[in-house]
Every structure is written in C-alpha cells, then in structure tokens.
Tab-separated table of C-alpha atoms and ligand atoms in Angstrom:
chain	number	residue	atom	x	y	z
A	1	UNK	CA	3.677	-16.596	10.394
A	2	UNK	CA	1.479	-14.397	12.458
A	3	UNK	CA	-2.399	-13.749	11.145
A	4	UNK	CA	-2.321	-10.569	8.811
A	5	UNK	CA	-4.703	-7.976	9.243
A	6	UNK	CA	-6.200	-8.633	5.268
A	7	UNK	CA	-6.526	-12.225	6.248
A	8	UNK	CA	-10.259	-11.876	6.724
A	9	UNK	CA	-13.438	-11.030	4.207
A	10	UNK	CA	-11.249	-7.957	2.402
A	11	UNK	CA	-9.215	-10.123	0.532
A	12	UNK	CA	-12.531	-10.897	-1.547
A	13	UNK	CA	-13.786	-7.656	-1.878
A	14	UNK	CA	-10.839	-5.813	-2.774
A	15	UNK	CA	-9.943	-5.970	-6.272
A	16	UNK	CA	-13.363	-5.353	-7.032
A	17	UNK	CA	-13.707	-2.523	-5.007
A	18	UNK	CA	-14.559	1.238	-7.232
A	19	UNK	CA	-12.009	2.365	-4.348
A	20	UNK	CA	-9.402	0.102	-5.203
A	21	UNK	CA	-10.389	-0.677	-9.019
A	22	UNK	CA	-10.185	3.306	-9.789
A	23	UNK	CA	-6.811	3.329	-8.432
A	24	UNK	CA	-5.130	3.613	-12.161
A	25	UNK	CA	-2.901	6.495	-12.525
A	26	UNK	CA	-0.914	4.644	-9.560
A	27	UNK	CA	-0.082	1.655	-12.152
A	28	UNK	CA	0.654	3.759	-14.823
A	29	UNK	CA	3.180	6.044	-12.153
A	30	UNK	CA	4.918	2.339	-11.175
A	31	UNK	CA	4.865	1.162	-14.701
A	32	UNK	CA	6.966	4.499	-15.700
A	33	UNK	CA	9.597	4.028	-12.565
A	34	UNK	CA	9.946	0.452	-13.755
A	35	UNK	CA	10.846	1.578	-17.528
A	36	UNK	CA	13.366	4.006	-15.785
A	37	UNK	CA	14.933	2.190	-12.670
A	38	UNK	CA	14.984	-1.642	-14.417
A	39	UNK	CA	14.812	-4.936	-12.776
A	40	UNK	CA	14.060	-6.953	-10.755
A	41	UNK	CA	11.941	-5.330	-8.869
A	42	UNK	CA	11.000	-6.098	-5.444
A	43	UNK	CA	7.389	-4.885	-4.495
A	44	UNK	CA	6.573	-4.853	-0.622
A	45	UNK	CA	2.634	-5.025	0.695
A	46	UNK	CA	1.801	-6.534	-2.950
A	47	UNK	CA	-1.574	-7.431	-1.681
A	48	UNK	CA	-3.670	-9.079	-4.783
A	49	UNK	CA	-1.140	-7.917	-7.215
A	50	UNK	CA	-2.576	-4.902	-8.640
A	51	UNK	CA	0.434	-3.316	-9.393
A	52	UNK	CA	2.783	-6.903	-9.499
A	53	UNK	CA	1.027	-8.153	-12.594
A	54	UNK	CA	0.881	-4.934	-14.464
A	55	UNK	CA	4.794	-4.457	-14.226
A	56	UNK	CA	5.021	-8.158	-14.909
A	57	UNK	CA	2.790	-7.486	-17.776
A	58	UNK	CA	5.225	-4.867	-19.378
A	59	UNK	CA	8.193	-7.158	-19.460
A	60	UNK	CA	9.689	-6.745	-15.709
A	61	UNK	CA	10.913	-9.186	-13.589
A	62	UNK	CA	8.896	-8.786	-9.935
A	63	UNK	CA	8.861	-10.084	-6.591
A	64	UNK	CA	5.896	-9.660	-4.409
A	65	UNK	CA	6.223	-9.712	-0.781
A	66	UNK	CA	3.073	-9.743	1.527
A	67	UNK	CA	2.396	-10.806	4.997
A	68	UNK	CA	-1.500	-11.703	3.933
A	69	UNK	CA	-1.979	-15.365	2.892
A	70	UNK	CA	-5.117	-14.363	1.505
A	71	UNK	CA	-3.913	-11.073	-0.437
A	72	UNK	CA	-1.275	-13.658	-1.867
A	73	UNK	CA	-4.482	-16.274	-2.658
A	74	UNK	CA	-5.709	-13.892	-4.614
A	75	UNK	CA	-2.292	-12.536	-6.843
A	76	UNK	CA	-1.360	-16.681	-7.450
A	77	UNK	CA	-4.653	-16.764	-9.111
A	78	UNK	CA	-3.783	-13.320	-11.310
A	79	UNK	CA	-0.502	-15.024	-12.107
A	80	UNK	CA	-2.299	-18.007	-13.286
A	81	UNK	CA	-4.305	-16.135	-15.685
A	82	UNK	CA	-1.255	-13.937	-17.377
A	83	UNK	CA	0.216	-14.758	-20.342
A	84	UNK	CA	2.951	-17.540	-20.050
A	85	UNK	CA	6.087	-15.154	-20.794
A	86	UNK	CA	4.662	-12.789	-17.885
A	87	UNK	CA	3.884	-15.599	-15.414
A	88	UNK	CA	7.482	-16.983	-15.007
A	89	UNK	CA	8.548	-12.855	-14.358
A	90	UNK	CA	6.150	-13.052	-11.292
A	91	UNK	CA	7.905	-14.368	-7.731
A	92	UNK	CA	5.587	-14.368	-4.682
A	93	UNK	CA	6.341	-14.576	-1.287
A	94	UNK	CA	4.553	-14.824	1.965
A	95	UNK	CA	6.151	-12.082	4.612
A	96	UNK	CA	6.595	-8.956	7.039
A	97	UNK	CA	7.769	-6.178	5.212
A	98	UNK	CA	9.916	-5.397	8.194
A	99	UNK	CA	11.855	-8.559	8.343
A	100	UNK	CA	12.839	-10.104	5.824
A	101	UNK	CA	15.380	-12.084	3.408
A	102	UNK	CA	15.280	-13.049	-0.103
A	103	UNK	CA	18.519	-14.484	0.139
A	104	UNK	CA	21.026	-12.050	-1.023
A	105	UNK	CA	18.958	-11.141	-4.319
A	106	UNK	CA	19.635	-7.498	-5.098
A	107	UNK	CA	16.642	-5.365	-6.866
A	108	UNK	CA	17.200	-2.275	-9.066
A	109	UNK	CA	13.839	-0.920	-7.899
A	110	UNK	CA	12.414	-1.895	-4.546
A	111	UNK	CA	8.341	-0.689	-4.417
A	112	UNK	CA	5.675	0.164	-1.835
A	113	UNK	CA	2.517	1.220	-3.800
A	114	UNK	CA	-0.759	2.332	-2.267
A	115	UNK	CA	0.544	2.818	1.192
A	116	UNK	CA	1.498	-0.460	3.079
A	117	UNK	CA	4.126	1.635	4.975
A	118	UNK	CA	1.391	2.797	6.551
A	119	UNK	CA	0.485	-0.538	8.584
A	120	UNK	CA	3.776	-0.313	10.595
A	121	UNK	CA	2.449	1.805	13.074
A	122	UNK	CA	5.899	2.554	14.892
A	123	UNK	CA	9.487	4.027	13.899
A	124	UNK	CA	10.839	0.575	15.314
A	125	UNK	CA	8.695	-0.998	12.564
A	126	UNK	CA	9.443	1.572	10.124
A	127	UNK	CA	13.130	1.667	10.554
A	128	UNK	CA	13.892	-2.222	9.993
A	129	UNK	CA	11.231	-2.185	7.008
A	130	UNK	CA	13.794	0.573	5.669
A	131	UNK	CA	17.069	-1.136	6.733
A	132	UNK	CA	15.885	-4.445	4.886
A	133	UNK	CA	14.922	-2.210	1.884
A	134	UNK	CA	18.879	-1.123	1.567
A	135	UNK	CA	20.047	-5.097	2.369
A	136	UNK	CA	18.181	-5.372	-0.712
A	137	UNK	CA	18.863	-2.918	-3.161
A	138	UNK	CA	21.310	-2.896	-5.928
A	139	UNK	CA	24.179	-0.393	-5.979
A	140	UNK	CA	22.268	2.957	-7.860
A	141	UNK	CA	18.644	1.329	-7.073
A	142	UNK	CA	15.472	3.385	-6.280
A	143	UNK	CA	13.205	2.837	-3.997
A	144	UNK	CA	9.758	4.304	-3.995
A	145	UNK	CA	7.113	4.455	-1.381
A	146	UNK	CA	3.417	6.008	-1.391
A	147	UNK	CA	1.904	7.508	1.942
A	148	UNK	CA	-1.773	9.721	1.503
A	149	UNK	CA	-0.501	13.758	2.606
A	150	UNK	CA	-2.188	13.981	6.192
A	151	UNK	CA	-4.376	16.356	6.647
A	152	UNK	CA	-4.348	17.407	10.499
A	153	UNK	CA	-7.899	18.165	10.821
A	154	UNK	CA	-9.246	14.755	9.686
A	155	UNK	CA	-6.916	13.461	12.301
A	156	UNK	CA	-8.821	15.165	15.090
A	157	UNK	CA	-11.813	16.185	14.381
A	158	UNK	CA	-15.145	14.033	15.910
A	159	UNK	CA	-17.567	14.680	12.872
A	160	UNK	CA	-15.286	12.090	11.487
A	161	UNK	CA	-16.248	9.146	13.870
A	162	UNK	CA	-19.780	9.745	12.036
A	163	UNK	CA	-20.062	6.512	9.406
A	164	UNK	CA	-19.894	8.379	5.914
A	165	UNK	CA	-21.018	6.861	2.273
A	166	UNK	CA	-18.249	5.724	0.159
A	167	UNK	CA	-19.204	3.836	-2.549
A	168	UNK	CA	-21.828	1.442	-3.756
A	169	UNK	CA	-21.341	-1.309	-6.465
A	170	UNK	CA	-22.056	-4.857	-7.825
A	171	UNK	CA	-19.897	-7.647	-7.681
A	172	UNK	CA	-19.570	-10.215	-10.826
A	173	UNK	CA	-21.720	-12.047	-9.081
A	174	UNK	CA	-24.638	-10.543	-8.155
A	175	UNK	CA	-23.974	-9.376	-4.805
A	176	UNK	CA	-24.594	-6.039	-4.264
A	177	UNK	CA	-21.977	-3.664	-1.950
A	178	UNK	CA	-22.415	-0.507	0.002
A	179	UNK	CA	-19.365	0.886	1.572
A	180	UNK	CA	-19.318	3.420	4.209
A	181	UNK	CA	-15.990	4.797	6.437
A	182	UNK	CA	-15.808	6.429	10.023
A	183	UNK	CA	-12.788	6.480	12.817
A	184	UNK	CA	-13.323	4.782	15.402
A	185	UNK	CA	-10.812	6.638	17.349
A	186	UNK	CA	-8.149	9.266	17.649
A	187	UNK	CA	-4.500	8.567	19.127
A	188	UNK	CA	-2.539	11.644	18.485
A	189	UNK	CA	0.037	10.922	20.564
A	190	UNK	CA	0.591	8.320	18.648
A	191	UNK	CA	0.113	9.579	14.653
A	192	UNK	CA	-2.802	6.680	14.466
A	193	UNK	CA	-6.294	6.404	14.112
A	194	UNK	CA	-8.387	3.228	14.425
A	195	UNK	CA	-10.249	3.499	11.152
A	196	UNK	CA	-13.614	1.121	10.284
A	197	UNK	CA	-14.792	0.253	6.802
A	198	UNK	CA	-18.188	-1.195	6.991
A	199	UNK	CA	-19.136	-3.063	3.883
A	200	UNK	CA	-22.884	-3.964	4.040
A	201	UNK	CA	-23.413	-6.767	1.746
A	202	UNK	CA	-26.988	-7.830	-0.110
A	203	UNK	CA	-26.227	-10.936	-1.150
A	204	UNK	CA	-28.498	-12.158	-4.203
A	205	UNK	CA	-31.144	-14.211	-2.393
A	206	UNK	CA	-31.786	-11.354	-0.413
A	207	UNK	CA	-29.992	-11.917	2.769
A	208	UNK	CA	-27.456	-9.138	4.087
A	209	UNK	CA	-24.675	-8.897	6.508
A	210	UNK	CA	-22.383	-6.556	7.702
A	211	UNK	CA	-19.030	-6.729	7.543
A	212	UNK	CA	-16.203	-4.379	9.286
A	213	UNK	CA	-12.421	-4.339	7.958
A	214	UNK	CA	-11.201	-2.246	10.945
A	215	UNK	CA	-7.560	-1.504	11.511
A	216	UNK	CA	-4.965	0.864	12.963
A	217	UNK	CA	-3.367	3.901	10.070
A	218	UNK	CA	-0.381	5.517	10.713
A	219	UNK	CA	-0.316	8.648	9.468
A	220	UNK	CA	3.017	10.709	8.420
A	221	UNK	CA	4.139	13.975	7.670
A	222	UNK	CA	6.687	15.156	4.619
A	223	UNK	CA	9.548	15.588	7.312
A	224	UNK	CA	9.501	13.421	8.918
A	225	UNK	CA	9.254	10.635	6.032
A	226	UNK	CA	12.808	12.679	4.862
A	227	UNK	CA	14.247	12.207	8.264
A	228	UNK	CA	13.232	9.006	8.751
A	229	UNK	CA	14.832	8.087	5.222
A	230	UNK	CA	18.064	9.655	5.850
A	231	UNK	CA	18.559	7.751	9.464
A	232	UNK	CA	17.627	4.641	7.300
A	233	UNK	CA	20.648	5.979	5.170
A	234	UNK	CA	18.569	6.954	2.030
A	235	UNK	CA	18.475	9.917	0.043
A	236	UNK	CA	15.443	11.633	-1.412
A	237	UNK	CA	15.974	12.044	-5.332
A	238	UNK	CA	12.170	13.179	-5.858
A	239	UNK	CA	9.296	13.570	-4.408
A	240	UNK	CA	5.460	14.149	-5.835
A	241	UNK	CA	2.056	15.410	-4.062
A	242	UNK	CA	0.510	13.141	-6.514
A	243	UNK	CA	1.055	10.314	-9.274
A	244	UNK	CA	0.963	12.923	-12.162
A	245	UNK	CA	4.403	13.949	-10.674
A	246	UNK	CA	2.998	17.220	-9.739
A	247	UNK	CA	5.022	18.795	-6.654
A	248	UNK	CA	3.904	18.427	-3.184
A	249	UNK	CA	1.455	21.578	-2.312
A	250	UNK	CA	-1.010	22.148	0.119
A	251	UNK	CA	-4.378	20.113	-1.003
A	252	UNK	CA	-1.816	16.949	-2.634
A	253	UNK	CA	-3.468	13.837	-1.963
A	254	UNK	CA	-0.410	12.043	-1.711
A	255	UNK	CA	3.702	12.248	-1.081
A	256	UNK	CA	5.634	9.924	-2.795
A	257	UNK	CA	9.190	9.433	-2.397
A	258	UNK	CA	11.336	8.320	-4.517
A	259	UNK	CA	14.937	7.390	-2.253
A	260	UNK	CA	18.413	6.147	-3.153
A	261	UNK	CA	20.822	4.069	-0.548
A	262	UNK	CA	23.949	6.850	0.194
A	263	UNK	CA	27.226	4.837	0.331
A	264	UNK	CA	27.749	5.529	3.733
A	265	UNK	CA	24.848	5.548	6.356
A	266	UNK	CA	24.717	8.030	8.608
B	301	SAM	C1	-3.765	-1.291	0.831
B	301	SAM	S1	-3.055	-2.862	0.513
B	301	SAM	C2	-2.001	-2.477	-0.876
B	301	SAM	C3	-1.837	-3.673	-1.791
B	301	SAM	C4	-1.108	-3.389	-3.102
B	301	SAM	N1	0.200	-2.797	-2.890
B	301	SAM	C5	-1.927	-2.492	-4.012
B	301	SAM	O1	-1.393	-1.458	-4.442
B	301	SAM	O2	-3.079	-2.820	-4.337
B	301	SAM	C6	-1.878	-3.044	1.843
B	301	SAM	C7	-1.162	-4.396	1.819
B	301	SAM	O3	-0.073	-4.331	2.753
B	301	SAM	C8	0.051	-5.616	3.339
B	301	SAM	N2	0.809	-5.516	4.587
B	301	SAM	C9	0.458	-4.870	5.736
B	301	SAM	N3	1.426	-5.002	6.657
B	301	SAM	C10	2.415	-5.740	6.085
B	301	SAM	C11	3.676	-6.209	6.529
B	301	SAM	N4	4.125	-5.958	7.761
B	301	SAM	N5	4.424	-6.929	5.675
B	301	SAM	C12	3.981	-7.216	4.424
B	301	SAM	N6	2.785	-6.810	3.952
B	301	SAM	C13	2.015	-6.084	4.771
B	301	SAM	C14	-1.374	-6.070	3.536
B	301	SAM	O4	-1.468	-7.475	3.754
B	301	SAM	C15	-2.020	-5.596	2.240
B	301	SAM	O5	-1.994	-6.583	1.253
C-alpha cells in the first residue's frame, strides 16, 4: 500500500477539529440518503468515520474504504466504542478509492462525504474511482458524492497565498490549537492548488511546534462533474448547492450529486 497523504499528525487532530467537528448538517444529509437508498452502504474516503459510525448508528449496514492507515486507526477505535448491535454493521477496509474490489459485494448506496473525490487530482484517477463505483453498485443504487462549489477567484488570486486565521481550540487534553490556511500555489492549468494548513500547537508544558498538513485540491466545476458522470455511465437524479437540499445558485458552498448507473454506458 502506498503512504496516504493523512498518514501523518492530521489523523490526531482531526476529529477534534471546530472545522471538522462543526461539520453536522453533512451527517444528518447522509443519514437521510441512507433511510431512502437502503443498504449496505459502501462509503469511500471514510477517514475517522465521522459519517461511517453515525449511519452505523441508525441501523445501516456500512463499509468504509480509506487509503489512510491512520484515518482507519482512528474509525477501529470509534467502532470499538459503539454499541454492540452497531459494531458488527461497521466493515473497514484499508484502500485507493480508485482501485478497488470488495469481492463482488453489491451496495444500494455507495458514499463520498466531505470531498475525498477531491484528492484524485486527474480524470484518469477520477474515471476508474467512478468505474469501480458502478462494479459496485446494486441494480437501482445511488451514489452520492460532495465537492465544495469553486469559486474562480480564490483559485487565482495571490492575497490568498497570505496565511489566514481559521480557528483556535483546545484539545481534551490540554493542548491548545491555532489553525491558520494559505495556498501555497496556483496550477490552473491543471484545476489544483497546493493548499497548507498550519496548525501551531501549545502543548501544555509550554512547548510549541508547528505543524503543516499540506496537499494538492482539485477543484471542479458543476459540468463538468455531469460530464464526467455520464462518461462514467451515471445519471444525475439530483443535485444540491448545499446539505439543506437547497438548489445549486451562485454563493452555494457545495454541489452534491446524487447519480444512478444507466443500463447501458455510453
Ligand atoms: C477530508 S477527509 C474526509 C473523511 C470522511 N469522509 C469525513 O467525512 O470526515 C478525506 C479522506 O479521503 C481519504 N482519501 C484520499 N485519497 C484517497 C484514495 N485515493 N482512496 C481512499 N481514500 C482516500 C483520506 O485518507 C481522508 O481520510
């Protein structure tokens, strides 16, 4: 298995993370598609499993697929802690997104919450990811995938290669966390931008370090997620600008698909 990009310092700070932790009306959006699509679901980029346990949680059968040993260090010990009945719904498994097998297991819902999609930074990438999504998928399935709604001028513009305030907070355990965000560069060309997070850490006897969790986004635009679905043999059956299932309009923070496989692919 090649390293993952979250197998460093990140996987610790994650969960706790205001960024991450205030991230609820994304559970509550999966929790609803679960009640309407069914099981088993198959969750790709599960990372800690935020969204894994929650589903697990209200009675759904759930497979989490990540390529980050560490992500996946930190959703065994979630499982641990859930109820017995919701433990034995939870399957994880160490793996890329864009290749892989569960062995002829079909899902009713197949999941990629709080953008994962964008780490495969080309179509190559993105168009196996989506052709082991339909290898995967049982006959009337959903799947449903989360990207932020890119907004070209943050793409471009150099005031934001200036480090910028994020959020500030305490861990359990004393240590106390300022986050701050800046690009580190454009690549147009390419729809990517090498983006830092700095976390400066005071840890409780004083001592502080700095810590950077830098990687490469992909961003995407609303067309050319629907083309890239319909090559991959997909149809779109809804889409939102956000998870209150409000339509996609200008300032939407997000676009979220919602696909089905069409019989025949293009
Ligand atoms: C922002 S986190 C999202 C985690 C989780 N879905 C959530 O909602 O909290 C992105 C996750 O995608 C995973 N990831 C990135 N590239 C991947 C790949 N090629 N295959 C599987 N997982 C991948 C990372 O390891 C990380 O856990």
């Amino acid at each position: 298995m090649t390293s993952a990009l979250y197998d460093s310092f990140i996987a610790d700070y994650y969960d706790e993370s205001p960024i991450v932790k205030g991230r609820l009306q994304d559970v509550a959006f999966y929790r609803n598609a679960a009640r309407d699509f069914g099981d088993p679901i198959l969750e790709l980029g599960c990372g800690t499993g935020r969204i894994t346990m929650a589903l697990a949680e209200a009675g759904k059968r759930i497979t989490g697929l990540d390529l980050s040993g560490r992500m996946l260090e930190r959703a065994v010990e979630k499982r641990a802690a859930l109820r017995v009945e919701a433990r034995e719904r939870v399957h994880l498994v160490q793996g890329d997104m864009a290749r892989f097998d569960l062995g002829g297991e079909k899902y009713r819902l197949v999941i990629i919450p709080f953008r994962p999609f964008q780490h495969l930074l080309d179509v190559r990438q993105q168009v196996d990811c989506l052709e082991c999504v339909r290898k995967h998928l049982a006959p009337g399935g959903r799947l449903i995938l989360d990207v932020f709604q890119t907004d070209a001028e943050r793409m471009h513009d150099p005031v934001h290669m200036r480090e910028v305030p994020l959020t500030e907070y305490e861990t359990a355990d004393g240590r106390r966390v300022r986050i701050s965000e800046r690009v580190a560069a454009f690549h147009r060309a390419e729809q990517r931008n090498d983006v830092e997070m700095i976390f400066v850490i005071t840890h409780r006897d004083g001592r502080q370090e700095r810590l950077v969790f830098a990687w490469p986004l992909r961003y995407f635009f609303r067309y050319e997620v629907e083309h890239l679905l319909a090559r991959c043999g997909f149809q779109v059956t809804a889409q939102y600008g956000d998870f209150d299932r409000s339509p996609i309009r200008d300032e939407s923070p997000e676009m979220i698909f919602v696909a089905e496989a069409v019989k025949e692919k293009p």
